[in-house]
Short mmCIF file of the C-alpha atoms (twelve columns), coordinates in Angstrom:
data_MODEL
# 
_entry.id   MODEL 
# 
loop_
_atom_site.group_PDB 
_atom_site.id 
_atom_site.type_symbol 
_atom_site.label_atom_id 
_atom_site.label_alt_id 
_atom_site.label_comp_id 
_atom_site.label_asym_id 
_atom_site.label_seq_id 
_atom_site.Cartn_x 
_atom_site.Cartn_y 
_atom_site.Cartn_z 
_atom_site.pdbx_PDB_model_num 
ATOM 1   C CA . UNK A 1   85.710  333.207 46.018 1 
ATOM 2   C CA . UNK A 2   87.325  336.483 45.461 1 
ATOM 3   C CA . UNK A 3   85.110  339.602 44.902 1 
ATOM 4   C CA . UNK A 4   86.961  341.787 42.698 1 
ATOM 5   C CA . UNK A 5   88.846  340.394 39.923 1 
ATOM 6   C CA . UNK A 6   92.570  341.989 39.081 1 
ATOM 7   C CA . UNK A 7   92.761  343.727 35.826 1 
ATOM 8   C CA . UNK A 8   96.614  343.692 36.257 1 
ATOM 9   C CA . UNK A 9   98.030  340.271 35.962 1 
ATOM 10  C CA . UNK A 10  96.699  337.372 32.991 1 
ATOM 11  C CA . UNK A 11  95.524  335.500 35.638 1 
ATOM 12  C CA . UNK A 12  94.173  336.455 38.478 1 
ATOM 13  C CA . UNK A 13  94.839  333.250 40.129 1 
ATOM 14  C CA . UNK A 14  98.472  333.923 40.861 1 
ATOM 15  C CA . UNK A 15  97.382  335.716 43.472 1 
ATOM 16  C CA . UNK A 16  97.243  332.861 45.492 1 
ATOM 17  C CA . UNK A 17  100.842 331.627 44.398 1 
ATOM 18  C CA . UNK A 18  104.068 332.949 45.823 1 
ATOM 19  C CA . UNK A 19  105.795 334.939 42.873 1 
ATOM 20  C CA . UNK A 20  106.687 336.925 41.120 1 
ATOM 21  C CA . UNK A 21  104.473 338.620 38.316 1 
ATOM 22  C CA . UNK A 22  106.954 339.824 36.163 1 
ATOM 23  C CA . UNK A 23  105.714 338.149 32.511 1 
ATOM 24  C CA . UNK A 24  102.480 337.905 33.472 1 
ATOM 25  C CA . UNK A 25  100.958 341.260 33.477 1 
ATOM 26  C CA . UNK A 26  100.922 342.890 29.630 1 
ATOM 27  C CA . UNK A 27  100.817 346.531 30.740 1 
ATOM 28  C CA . UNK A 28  104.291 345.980 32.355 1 
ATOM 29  C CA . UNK A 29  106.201 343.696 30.533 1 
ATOM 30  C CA . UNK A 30  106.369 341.222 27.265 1 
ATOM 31  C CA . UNK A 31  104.542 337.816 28.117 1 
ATOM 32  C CA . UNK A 32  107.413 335.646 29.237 1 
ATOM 33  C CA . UNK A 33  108.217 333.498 31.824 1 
ATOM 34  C CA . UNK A 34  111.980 333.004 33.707 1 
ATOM 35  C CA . UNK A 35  113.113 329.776 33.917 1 
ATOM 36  C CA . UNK A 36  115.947 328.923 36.635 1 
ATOM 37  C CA . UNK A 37  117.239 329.631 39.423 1 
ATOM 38  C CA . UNK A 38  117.673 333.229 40.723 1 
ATOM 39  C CA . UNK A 39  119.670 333.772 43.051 1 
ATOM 40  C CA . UNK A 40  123.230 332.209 44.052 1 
ATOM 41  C CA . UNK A 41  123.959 328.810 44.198 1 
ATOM 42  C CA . UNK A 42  126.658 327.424 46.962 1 
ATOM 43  C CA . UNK A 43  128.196 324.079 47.797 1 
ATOM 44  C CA . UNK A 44  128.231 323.435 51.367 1 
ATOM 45  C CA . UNK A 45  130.633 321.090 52.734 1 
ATOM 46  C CA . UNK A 46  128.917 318.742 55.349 1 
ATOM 47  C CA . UNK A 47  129.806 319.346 58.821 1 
ATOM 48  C CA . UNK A 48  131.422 322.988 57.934 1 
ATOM 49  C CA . UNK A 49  130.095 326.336 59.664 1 
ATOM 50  C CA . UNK A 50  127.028 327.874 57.787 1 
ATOM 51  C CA . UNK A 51  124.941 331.312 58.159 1 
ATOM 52  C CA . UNK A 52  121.163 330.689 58.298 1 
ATOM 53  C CA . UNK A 53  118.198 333.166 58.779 1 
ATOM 54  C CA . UNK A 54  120.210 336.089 59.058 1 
ATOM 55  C CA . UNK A 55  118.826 339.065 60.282 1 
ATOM 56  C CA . UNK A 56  120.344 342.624 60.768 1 
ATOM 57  C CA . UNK A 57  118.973 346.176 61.516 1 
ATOM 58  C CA . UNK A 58  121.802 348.761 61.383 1 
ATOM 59  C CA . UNK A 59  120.443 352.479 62.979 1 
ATOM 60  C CA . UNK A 60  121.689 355.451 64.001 1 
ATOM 61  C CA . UNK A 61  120.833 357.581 67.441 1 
ATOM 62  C CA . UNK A 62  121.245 361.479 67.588 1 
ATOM 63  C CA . UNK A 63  124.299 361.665 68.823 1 
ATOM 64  C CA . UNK A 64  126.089 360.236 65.988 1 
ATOM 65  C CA . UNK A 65  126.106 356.484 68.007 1 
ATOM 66  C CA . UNK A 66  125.331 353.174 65.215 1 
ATOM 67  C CA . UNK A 67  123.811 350.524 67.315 1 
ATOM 68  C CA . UNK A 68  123.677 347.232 65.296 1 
ATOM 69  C CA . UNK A 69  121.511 344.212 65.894 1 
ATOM 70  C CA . UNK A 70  122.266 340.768 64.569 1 
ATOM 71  C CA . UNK A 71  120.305 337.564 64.589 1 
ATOM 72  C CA . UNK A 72  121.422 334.453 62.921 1 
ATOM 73  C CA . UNK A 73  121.504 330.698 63.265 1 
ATOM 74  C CA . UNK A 74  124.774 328.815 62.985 1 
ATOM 75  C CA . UNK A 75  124.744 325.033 61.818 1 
ATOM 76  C CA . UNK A 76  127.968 323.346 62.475 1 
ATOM 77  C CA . UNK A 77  129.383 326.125 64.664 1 
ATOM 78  C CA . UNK A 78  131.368 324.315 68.274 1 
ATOM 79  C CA . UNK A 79  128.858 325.413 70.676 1 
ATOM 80  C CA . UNK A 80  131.587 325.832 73.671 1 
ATOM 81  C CA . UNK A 81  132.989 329.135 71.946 1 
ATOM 82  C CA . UNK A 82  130.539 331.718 70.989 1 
ATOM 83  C CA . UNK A 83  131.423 333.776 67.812 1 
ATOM 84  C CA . UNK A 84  132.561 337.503 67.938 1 
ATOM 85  C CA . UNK A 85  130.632 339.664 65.682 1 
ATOM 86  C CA . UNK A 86  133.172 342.906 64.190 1 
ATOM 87  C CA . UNK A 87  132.031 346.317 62.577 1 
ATOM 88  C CA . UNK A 88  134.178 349.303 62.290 1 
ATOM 89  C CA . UNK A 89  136.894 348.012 64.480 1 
ATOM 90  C CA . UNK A 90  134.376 347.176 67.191 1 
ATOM 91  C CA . UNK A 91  133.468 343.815 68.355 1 
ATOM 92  C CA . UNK A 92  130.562 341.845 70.410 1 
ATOM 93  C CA . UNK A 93  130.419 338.308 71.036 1 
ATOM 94  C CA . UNK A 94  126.976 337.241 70.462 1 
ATOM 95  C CA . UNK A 95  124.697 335.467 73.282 1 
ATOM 96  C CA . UNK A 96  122.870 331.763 72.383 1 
ATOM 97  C CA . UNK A 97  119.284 331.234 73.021 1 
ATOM 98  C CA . UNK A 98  117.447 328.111 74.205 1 
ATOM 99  C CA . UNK A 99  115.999 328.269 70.711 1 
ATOM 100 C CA . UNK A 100 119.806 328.118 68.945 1 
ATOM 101 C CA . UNK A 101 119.576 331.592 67.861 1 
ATOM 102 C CA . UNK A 102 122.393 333.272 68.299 1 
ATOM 103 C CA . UNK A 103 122.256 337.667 68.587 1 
ATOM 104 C CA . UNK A 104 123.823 341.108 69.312 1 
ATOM 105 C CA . UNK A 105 123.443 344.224 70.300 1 
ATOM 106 C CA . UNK A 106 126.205 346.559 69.936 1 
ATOM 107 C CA . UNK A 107 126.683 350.183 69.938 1 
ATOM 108 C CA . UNK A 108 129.002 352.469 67.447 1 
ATOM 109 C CA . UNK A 109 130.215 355.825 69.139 1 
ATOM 110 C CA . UNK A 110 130.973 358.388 65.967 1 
ATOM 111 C CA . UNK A 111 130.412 355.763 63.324 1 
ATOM 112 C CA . UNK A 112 130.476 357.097 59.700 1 
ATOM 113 C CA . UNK A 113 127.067 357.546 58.857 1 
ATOM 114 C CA . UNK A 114 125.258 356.523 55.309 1 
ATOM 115 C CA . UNK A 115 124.303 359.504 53.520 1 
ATOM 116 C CA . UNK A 116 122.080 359.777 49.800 1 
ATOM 117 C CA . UNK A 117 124.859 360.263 47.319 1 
ATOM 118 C CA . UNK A 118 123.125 363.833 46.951 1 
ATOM 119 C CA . UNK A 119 123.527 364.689 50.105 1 
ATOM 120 C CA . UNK A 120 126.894 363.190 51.590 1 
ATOM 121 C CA . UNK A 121 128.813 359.840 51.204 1 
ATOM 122 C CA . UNK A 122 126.802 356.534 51.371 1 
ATOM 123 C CA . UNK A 123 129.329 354.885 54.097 1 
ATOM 124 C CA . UNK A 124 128.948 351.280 54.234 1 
ATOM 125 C CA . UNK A 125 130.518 348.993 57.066 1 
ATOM 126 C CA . UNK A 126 131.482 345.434 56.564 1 
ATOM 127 C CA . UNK A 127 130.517 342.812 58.720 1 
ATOM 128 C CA . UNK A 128 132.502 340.172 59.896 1 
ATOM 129 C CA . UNK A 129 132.037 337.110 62.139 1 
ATOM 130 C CA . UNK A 130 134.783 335.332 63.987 1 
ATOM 131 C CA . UNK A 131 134.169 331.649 65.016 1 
ATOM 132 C CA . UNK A 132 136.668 329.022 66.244 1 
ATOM 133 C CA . UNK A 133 136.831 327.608 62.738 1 
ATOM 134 C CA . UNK A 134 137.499 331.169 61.374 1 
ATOM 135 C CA . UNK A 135 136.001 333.923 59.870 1 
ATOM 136 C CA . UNK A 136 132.386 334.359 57.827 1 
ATOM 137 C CA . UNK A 137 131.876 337.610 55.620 1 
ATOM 138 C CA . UNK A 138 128.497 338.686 56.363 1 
ATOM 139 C CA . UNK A 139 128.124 341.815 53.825 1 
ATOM 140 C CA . UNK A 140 128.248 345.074 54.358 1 
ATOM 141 C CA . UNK A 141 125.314 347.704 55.748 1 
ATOM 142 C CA . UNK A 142 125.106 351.466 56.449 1 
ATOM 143 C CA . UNK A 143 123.459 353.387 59.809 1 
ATOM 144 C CA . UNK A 144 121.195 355.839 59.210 1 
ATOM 145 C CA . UNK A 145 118.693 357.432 60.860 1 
ATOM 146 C CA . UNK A 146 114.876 357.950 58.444 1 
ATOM 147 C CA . UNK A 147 112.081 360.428 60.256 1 
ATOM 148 C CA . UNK A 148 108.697 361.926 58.813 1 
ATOM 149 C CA . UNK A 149 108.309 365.246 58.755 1 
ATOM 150 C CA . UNK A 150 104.676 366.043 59.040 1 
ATOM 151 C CA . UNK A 151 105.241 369.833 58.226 1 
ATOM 152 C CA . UNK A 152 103.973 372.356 60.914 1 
ATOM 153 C CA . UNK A 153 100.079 371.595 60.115 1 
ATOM 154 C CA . UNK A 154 100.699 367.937 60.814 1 
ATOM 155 C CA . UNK A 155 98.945  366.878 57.475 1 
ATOM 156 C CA . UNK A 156 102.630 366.783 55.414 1 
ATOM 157 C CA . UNK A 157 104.874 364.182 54.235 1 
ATOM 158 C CA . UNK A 158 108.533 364.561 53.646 1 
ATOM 159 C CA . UNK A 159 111.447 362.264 54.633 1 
ATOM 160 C CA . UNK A 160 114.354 363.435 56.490 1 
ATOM 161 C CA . UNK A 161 117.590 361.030 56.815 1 
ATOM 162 C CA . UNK A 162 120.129 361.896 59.883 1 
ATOM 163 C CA . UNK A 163 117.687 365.022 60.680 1 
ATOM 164 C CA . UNK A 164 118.360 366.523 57.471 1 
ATOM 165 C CA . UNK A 165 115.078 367.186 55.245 1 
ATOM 166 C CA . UNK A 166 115.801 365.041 51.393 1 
ATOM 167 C CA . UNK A 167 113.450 365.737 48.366 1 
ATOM 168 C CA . UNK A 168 113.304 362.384 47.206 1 
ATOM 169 C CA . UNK A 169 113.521 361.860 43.472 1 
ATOM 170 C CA . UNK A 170 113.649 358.169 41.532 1 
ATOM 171 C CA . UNK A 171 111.500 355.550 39.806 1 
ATOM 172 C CA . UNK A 172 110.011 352.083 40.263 1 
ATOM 173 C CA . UNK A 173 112.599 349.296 39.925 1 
ATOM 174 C CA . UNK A 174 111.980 345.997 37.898 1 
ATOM 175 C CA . UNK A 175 114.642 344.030 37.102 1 
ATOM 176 C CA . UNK A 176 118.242 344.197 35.381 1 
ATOM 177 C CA . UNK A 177 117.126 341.253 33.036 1 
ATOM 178 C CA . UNK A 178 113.422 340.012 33.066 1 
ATOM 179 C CA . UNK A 179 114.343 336.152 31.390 1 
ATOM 180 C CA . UNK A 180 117.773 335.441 33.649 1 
ATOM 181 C CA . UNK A 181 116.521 337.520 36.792 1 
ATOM 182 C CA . UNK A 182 120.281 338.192 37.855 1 
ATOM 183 C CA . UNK A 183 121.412 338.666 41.351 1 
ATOM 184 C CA . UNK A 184 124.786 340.023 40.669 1 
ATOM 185 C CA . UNK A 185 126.707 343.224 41.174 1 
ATOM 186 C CA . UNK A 186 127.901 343.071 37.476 1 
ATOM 187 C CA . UNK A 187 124.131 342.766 35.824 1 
ATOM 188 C CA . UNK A 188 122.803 345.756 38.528 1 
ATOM 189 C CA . UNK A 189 125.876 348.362 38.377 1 
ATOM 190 C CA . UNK A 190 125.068 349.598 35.108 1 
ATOM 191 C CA . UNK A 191 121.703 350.587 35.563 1 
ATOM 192 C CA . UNK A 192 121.630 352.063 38.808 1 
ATOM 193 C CA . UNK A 193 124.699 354.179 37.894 1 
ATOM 194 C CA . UNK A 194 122.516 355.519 35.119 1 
ATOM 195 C CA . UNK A 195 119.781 355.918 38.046 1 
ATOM 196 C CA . UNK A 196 122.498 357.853 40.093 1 
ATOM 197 C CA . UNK A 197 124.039 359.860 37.263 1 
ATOM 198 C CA . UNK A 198 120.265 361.154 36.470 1 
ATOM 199 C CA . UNK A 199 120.159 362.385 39.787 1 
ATOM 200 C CA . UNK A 200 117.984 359.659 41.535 1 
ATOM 201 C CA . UNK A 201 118.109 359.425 45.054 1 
ATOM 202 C CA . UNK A 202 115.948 356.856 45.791 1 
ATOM 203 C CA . UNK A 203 113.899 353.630 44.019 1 
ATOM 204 C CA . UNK A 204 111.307 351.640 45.055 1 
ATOM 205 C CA . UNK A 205 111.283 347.877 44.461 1 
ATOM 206 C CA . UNK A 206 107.157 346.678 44.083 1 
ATOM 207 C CA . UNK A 207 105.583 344.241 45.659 1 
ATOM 208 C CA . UNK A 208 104.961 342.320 42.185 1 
ATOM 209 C CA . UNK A 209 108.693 341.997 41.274 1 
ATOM 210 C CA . UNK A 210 111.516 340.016 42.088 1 
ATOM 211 C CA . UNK A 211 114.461 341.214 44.016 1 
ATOM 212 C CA . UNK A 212 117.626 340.292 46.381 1 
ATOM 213 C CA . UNK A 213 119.262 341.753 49.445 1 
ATOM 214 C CA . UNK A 214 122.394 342.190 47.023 1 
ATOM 215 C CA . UNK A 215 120.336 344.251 44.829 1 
ATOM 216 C CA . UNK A 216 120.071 346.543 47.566 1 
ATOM 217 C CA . UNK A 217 123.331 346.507 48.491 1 
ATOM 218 C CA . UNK A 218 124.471 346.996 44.622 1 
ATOM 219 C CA . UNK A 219 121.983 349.870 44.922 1 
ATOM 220 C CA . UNK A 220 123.474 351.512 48.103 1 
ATOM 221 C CA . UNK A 221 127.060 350.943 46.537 1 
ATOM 222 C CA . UNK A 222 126.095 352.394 43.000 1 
ATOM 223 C CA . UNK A 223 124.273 355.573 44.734 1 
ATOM 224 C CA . UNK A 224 127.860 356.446 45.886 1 
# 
């Protein structure tokens, strides 16, 4: 039995379910509940070469060097060829584990690096993956580098991205649309270009609400 009660959400028995609490908390939103799917449907052919549990973390070192790691599982890929994995006009081919996960590690000398749009360009790499059966889009993603600065006491806070201190300025995201909870780049655009044109360098997406890997990749594109 729990032993505090939430004064945020209707009822405090959702904290035990798995989403989202957008409709059910009255100091946030209207009482209303989204119905449907959320996030992109696709028709996979049977037997045709599919991305599952993807997995990438994109940084960059001092010396101006991206290093990218991939993980990803690939259902209906020939296992006798292993796929080539291409960023920036560099390429790895990615090593299979007992476990079926394929992965890579490659560096980036003097990559372009992703910069707040108040502070430099937001570059953003795409990501492509070449297996025997052709070629899989995997998104795009940016290298940066994100530090705390402590201040000379120690007892600061500040962030600094690619060495270079930022005053962070922005809000709390929600949602483009509360009833259809939208996942695409049309339905974010709008508002985080107002976010960008006020000046916002940064937003932070709670806990409580729902949101997508393309929303942050709408987000990085619109902060540009």
């Amino acid at each position: 039995r729990a032993r505090w009660r939430t004064q945020l959400a209707n009822h405090a028995g959702l904290r035990l379910m798995r989403t989202t609490l957008l409709g059910h908390m009255p100091g946030w939103c209207p009482d209303v509940h989204a119905v449907g799917p959320w996030r992109g449907l696709h028709l996979v052919a049977e037997g045709s070469v599919r991305v599952e549990d993807f997995a990438i973390e994109a940084t960059l070192g001092e010396d101006g060097t991206g290093r990218l790691r991939v993980a990803l599982r690939l259902p209906g890929a020939p296992g006798d060829t292993p796929p080539v994995l291409h960023c920036a006009g560099w390429e790895a081919p990615l090593d299979k584990a007992d476990d079926g996960l394929w992965s890579a590690d490659m560096l980036l000398p003097g990559i372009e690096a992703w910069w707040p749009h108040t502070h430099g360009t937001p570059h953003l790499h795409a990501l492509t993956l070449r297996t025997r059966t052709g070629e899989i889009a995997l998104g795009r993603t940016g290298f940066r580098r994100i530090e705390v600065d402590r201040g000379g006491d120690g007892d600061g806070f500040a962030l600094k991205i690619n060495g270079e201190r930022i005053f962070c300025r922005g809000a709390v995201w929600t949602n483009a649309d509360i009833l259809r909870l939208p996942s695409t780049r049309e339905s974010y655009r709008p508002w985080l270009e107002r976010a960008r044109d006020a000046h916002m360098n940064i937003l932070r997406i709670g806990g409580t609400m729902a949101s997508t890997r393309r929303a942050t990749g709408a987000a990085r594109t619109a902060s540009g």
